[in-house]
Short mmCIF file of C-alpha atoms in Angstrom, two decimals:
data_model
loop_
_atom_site.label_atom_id
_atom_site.label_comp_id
_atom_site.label_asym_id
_atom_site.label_seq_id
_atom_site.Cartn_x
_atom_site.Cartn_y
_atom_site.Cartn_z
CA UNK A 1 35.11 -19.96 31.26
CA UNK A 2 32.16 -21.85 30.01
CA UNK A 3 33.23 -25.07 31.87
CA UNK A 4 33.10 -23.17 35.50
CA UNK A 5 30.29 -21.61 34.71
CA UNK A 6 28.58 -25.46 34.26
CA UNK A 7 29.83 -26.50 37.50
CA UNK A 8 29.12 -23.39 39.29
CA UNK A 9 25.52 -23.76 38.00
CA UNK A 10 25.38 -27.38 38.71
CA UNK A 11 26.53 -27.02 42.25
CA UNK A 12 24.25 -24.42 42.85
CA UNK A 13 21.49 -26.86 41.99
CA UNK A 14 22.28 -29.74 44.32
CA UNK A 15 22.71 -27.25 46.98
CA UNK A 16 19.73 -25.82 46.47
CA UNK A 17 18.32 -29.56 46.33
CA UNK A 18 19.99 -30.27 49.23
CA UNK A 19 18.51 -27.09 51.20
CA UNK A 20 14.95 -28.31 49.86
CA UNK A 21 15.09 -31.77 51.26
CA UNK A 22 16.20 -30.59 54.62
CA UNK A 23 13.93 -28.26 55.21
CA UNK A 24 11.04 -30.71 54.59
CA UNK A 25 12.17 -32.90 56.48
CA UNK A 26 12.80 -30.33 59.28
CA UNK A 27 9.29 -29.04 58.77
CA UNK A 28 7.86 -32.71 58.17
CA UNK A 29 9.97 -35.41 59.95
CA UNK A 30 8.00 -35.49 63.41
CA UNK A 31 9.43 -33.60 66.52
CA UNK A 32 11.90 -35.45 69.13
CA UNK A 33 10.22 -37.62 71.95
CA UNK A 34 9.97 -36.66 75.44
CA UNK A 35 10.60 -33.32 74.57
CA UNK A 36 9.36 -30.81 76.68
CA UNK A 37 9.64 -28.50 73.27
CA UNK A 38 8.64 -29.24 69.72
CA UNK A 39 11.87 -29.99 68.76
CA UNK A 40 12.06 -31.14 64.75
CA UNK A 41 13.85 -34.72 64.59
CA UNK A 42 15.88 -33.08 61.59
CA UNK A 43 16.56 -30.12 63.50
CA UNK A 44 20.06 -30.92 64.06
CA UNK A 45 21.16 -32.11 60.55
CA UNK A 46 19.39 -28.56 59.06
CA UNK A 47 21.81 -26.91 61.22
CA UNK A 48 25.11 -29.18 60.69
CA UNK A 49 24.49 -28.37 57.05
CA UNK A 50 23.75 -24.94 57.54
CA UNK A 51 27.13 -24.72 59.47
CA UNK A 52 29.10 -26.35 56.38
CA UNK A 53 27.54 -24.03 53.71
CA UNK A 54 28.64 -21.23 55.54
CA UNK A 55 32.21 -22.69 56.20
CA UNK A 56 32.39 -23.24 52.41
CA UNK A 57 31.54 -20.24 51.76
CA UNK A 58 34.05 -18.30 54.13
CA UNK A 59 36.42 -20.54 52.74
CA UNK A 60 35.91 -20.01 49.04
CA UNK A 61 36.21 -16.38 49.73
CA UNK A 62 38.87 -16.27 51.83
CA UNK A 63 40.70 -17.75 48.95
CA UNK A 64 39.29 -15.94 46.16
CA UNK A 65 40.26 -12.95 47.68
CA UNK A 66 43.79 -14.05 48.31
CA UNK A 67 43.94 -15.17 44.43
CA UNK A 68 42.68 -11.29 43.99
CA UNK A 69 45.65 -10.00 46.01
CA UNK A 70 48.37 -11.99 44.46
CA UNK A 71 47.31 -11.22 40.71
CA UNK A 72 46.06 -7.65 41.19
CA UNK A 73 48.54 -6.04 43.99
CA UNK A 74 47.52 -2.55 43.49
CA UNK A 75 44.32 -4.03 44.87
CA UNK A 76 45.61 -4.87 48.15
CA UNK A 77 44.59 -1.64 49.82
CA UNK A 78 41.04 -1.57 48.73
CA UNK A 79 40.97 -5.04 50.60
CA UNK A 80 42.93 -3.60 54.05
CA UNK A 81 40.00 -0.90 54.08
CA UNK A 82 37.31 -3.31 53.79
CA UNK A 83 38.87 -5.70 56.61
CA UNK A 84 39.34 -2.58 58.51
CA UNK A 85 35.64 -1.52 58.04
CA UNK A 86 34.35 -4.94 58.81
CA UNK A 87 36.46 -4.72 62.14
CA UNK A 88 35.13 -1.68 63.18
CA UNK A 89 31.65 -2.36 62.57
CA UNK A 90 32.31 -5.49 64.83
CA UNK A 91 33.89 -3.74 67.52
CA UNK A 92 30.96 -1.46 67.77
CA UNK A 93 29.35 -4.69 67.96
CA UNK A 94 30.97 -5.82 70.84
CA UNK A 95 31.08 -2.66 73.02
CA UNK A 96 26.47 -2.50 72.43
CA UNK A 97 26.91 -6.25 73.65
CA UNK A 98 25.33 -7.63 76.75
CA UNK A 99 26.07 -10.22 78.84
CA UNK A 100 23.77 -10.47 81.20
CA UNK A 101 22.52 -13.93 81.94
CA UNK A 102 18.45 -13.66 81.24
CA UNK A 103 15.80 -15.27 83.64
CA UNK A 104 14.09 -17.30 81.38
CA UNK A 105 11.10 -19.40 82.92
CA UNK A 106 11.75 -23.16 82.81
CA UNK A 107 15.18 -22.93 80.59
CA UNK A 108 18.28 -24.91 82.55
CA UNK A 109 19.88 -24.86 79.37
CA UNK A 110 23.96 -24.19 79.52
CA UNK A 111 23.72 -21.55 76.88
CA UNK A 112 22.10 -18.74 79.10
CA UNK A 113 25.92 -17.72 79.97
CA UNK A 114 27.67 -13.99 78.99
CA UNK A 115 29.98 -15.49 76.41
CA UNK A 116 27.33 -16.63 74.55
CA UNK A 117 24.86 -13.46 75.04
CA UNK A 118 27.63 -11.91 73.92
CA UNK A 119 28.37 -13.49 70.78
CA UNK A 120 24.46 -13.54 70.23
CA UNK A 121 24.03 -10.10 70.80
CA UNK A 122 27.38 -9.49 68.65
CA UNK A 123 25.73 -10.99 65.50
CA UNK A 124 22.20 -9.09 65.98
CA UNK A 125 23.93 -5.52 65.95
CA UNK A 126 26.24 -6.55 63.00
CA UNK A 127 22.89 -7.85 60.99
CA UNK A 128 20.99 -4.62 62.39
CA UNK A 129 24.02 -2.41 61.35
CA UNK A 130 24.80 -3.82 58.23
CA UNK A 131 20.72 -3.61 57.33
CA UNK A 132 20.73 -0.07 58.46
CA UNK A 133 23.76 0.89 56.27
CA UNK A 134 21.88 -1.16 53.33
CA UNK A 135 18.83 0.91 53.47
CA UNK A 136 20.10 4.45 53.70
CA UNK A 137 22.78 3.74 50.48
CA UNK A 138 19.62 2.14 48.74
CA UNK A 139 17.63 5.37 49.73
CA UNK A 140 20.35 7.55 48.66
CA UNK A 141 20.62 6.23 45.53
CA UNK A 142 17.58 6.59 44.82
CA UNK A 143 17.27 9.96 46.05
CA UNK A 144 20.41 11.04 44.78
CA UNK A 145 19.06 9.56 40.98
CA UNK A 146 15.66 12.88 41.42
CA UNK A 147 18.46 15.22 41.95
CA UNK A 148 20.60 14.93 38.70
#
């Protein structure tokens, strides 16, 4: 146990490294040429990495909770309710979603499109509902703690 927890702390260092160094660069490595934007040179490699931290993530606990399944069966259920939760707090999502193109002045951009308000919109009202549910179960706790 001791020996994971080394290499869990170690990795946690060079990504945070890693994070560090990218982000000044981002903030710090000049802004592309010709640009009608200040676009950040490093822009692109911020968001690459960005992109792989999260796949690792999803990955890790996608398999973590598989491990969880196969050693602790009785388990299983509490895991179908929580996929079933997430699911429905997506599809509510999904049916608040938009799709209509906006007029933004000056953009010719290919991402002004309804799939992509859509999946924009999608990840705002699962961030705004997931922070919503966050603060009323911290409130209620603490509430809840005056009334025992």
């Amino acid at each position: 146990m001791k020996k994971i927890t080394k290499i869990a702390s170690v990795t946690m260092y060079i990504v945070l490294l890693l994070t560090v160094v990218f982000t000044v660069l981002t903030l710090v490595g000049g802004s592309v040429e010709g640009d009608t934007n200040e676009t950040p040179v490093y822009l692109d490699t911020l968001m690459n990495f960005t992109y792989v931290l999260v796949g690792a993530t999803l990955g890790i606990l996608i398999l973590f909770e598989i491990f969880h399944v196969v050693t602790n069966p009785a388990n299983a259920k509490r895991t179908a309710i929580n996929l079933v939760i997430v699911a429905a707090v997506i599809g509510v999502a999904r049916m608040m979603a938009d799709g209509t193109p906006l007029k933004i002045i000056g953009y010719e951009g290919s991402d002004n499109v309804p799939s992509m308000l859509i999946l924009t919109d999608v990840g705002l009202y699962v961030f705004y509902i997931l922070f919503g549910v966050t603060l009323a179960t911290i409130l209620f706790a603490e509430i809840s703690k005056n009334f025992k």
